[in-house]
Amino acid sequence: AAQKFWQLPDADLHAMVKLTRQVDRVELKFVVPTSAHARAFEVFRIASTTPRRQRVYYLDTPDRLLHRRGVMVRVRSTRGRPDDSVVKLRPVVPANVAPRLRQSKQLVVEVDAMPGSYVCSAALRTRLGADDVQRAMAHQSPLHALFSKQQARLLATHLPGPGHIDDLAVLGPIEAS
């Protein structure tokens, strides 16, 4: 049944299950038709059906070099929650994540699993103030102010040449719920 649901060959399904034992978190990703939302909330015991409004921005070089290198840089503001930023690397092998980085309380190594595919990533997150993203997008504060020193160091290892966070192009916003 698991193989049918996940649409993965046995070897891949076993590799994914083995990988889940090496990570901090597993996120299961599903596409649920609108007509089935109520039932999905019931099955997964999700208490609130009120979506949280989010405004998401991605940062990359103009030629999308970070994306091609497996680096995702995102800032997000969510109504009713603190803003946040993340520098995510994918794919990663959990055992190959630098020990110093792996010990960080802000780092989460996770498997994103969806029918037909899965990927392991390492996400370094920072909580921000409620309006920090809005101020940066309005050019009232620099982009680097949205990232911790640890995030900036990690990102610097993937930027081209003498690149800097403030030189990245802002893509978005994407309105999400």
mmCIF file of C-alpha atoms in Angstrom, residues 28-111:
data_model
loop_
_atom_site.group_PDB
_atom_site.id
_atom_site.type_symbol
_atom_site.label_atom_id
_atom_site.label_comp_id
_atom_site.label_asym_id
_atom_site.label_seq_id
_atom_site.Cartn_x
_atom_site.Cartn_y
_atom_site.Cartn_z
ATOM 1 C CA LEU A 28 4.544 14.975 3.904
ATOM 2 C CA LYS A 29 3.386 17.031 0.933
ATOM 3 C CA PHE A 30 -0.012 16.378 -0.631
ATOM 4 C CA VAL A 31 -2.179 18.039 -3.208
ATOM 5 C CA VAL A 32 -5.726 18.003 -1.883
ATOM 6 C CA PRO A 33 -8.625 19.148 -4.100
ATOM 7 C CA THR A 34 -10.663 21.964 -2.583
ATOM 8 C CA SER A 35 -13.668 19.673 -2.352
ATOM 9 C CA ALA A 36 -11.712 17.346 -0.031
ATOM 10 C CA HIS A 37 -10.205 19.963 2.306
ATOM 11 C CA ALA A 38 -12.705 19.396 5.125
ATOM 12 C CA ARG A 39 -12.122 15.636 5.068
ATOM 13 C CA ALA A 40 -8.317 16.082 4.959
ATOM 14 C CA PHE A 41 -8.467 18.386 7.996
ATOM 15 C CA GLU A 42 -10.512 15.739 9.799
ATOM 16 C CA VAL A 43 -8.214 12.838 8.836
ATOM 17 C CA PHE A 44 -5.042 14.714 9.816
ATOM 18 C CA ARG A 45 -6.699 16.186 12.936
ATOM 19 C CA ILE A 46 -5.972 19.765 11.946
ATOM 20 C CA ALA A 47 -7.860 21.983 14.380
ATOM 21 C CA SER A 48 -8.136 25.199 12.369
ATOM 22 C CA THR A 49 -9.342 25.506 8.817
ATOM 23 C CA THR A 50 -8.562 29.226 8.751
ATOM 24 C CA PRO A 51 -5.546 29.683 6.476
ATOM 25 C CA ARG A 52 -2.744 31.984 7.584
ATOM 26 C CA ARG A 53 -1.968 34.639 5.015
ATOM 27 C CA GLN A 54 1.679 34.685 4.031
ATOM 28 C CA ARG A 55 3.744 36.977 1.855
ATOM 29 C CA VAL A 56 6.817 35.134 0.590
ATOM 30 C CA TYR A 57 9.890 36.551 -1.158
ATOM 31 C CA TYR A 58 12.745 34.552 -2.662
ATOM 32 C CA LEU A 59 16.217 35.969 -3.129
ATOM 33 C CA ASP A 60 18.641 34.828 -5.807
ATOM 34 C CA THR A 61 21.213 36.144 -8.216
ATOM 35 C CA PRO A 62 19.709 37.623 -11.396
ATOM 36 C CA ASP A 63 20.804 34.507 -13.328
ATOM 37 C CA ARG A 64 19.341 32.164 -10.613
ATOM 38 C CA LEU A 65 22.753 30.743 -9.732
ATOM 39 C CA LEU A 66 21.741 29.946 -6.155
ATOM 40 C CA HIS A 67 18.787 27.886 -7.366
ATOM 41 C CA ARG A 68 21.042 25.941 -9.719
ATOM 42 C CA ARG A 69 23.444 25.290 -6.819
ATOM 43 C CA GLY A 70 20.629 23.902 -4.650
ATOM 44 C CA VAL A 71 20.401 26.962 -2.408
ATOM 45 C CA MET A 72 17.035 28.515 -1.592
ATOM 46 C CA VAL A 73 16.865 31.859 0.212
ATOM 47 C CA ARG A 74 13.449 32.939 1.464
ATOM 48 C CA VAL A 75 11.943 35.605 3.690
ATOM 49 C CA ARG A 76 8.332 35.446 4.788
ATOM 50 C CA SER A 77 5.808 37.425 6.724
ATOM 51 C CA THR A 78 2.801 35.579 8.122
ATOM 52 C CA ARG A 79 -0.186 37.340 9.606
ATOM 53 C CA GLY A 80 -0.259 36.752 13.353
ATOM 54 C CA ARG A 81 3.293 35.352 13.560
ATOM 55 C CA PRO A 82 6.826 36.734 13.575
ATOM 56 C CA ASP A 83 8.503 37.137 10.193
ATOM 57 C CA ASP A 84 11.210 34.619 9.352
ATOM 58 C CA SER A 85 14.082 33.958 6.989
ATOM 59 C CA VAL A 86 15.616 30.714 5.814
ATOM 60 C CA VAL A 87 18.656 29.576 3.881
ATOM 61 C CA LYS A 88 17.989 26.054 2.640
ATOM 62 C CA LEU A 89 20.368 23.609 0.962
ATOM 63 C CA ARG A 90 19.024 20.694 -1.070
ATOM 64 C CA PRO A 91 19.655 17.968 -1.649
ATOM 65 C CA VAL A 92 21.862 17.118 1.324
ATOM 66 C CA VAL A 93 23.149 13.930 2.890
ATOM 67 C CA PRO A 94 22.569 14.296 6.653
ATOM 68 C CA ALA A 95 25.943 12.748 7.525
ATOM 69 C CA ASN A 96 27.711 15.313 5.295
ATOM 70 C CA VAL A 97 26.276 18.403 7.033
ATOM 71 C CA ALA A 98 29.129 20.143 8.858
ATOM 72 C CA PRO A 99 29.046 19.149 12.559
ATOM 73 C CA ARG A 100 29.145 22.785 13.722
ATOM 74 C CA LEU A 101 26.155 23.619 11.525
ATOM 75 C CA ARG A 102 24.327 20.395 12.467
ATOM 76 C CA GLN A 103 24.532 21.352 16.159
ATOM 77 C CA SER A 104 22.843 24.716 15.593
ATOM 78 C CA LYS A 105 19.416 25.033 17.201
ATOM 79 C CA GLN A 106 18.297 27.018 14.141
ATOM 80 C CA LEU A 107 19.101 24.186 11.708
ATOM 81 C CA VAL A 108 16.553 21.568 10.721
ATOM 82 C CA VAL A 109 17.462 18.638 8.499
ATOM 83 C CA GLU A 110 14.281 17.318 6.939
ATOM 84 C CA VAL A 111 12.851 15.048 4.299
#
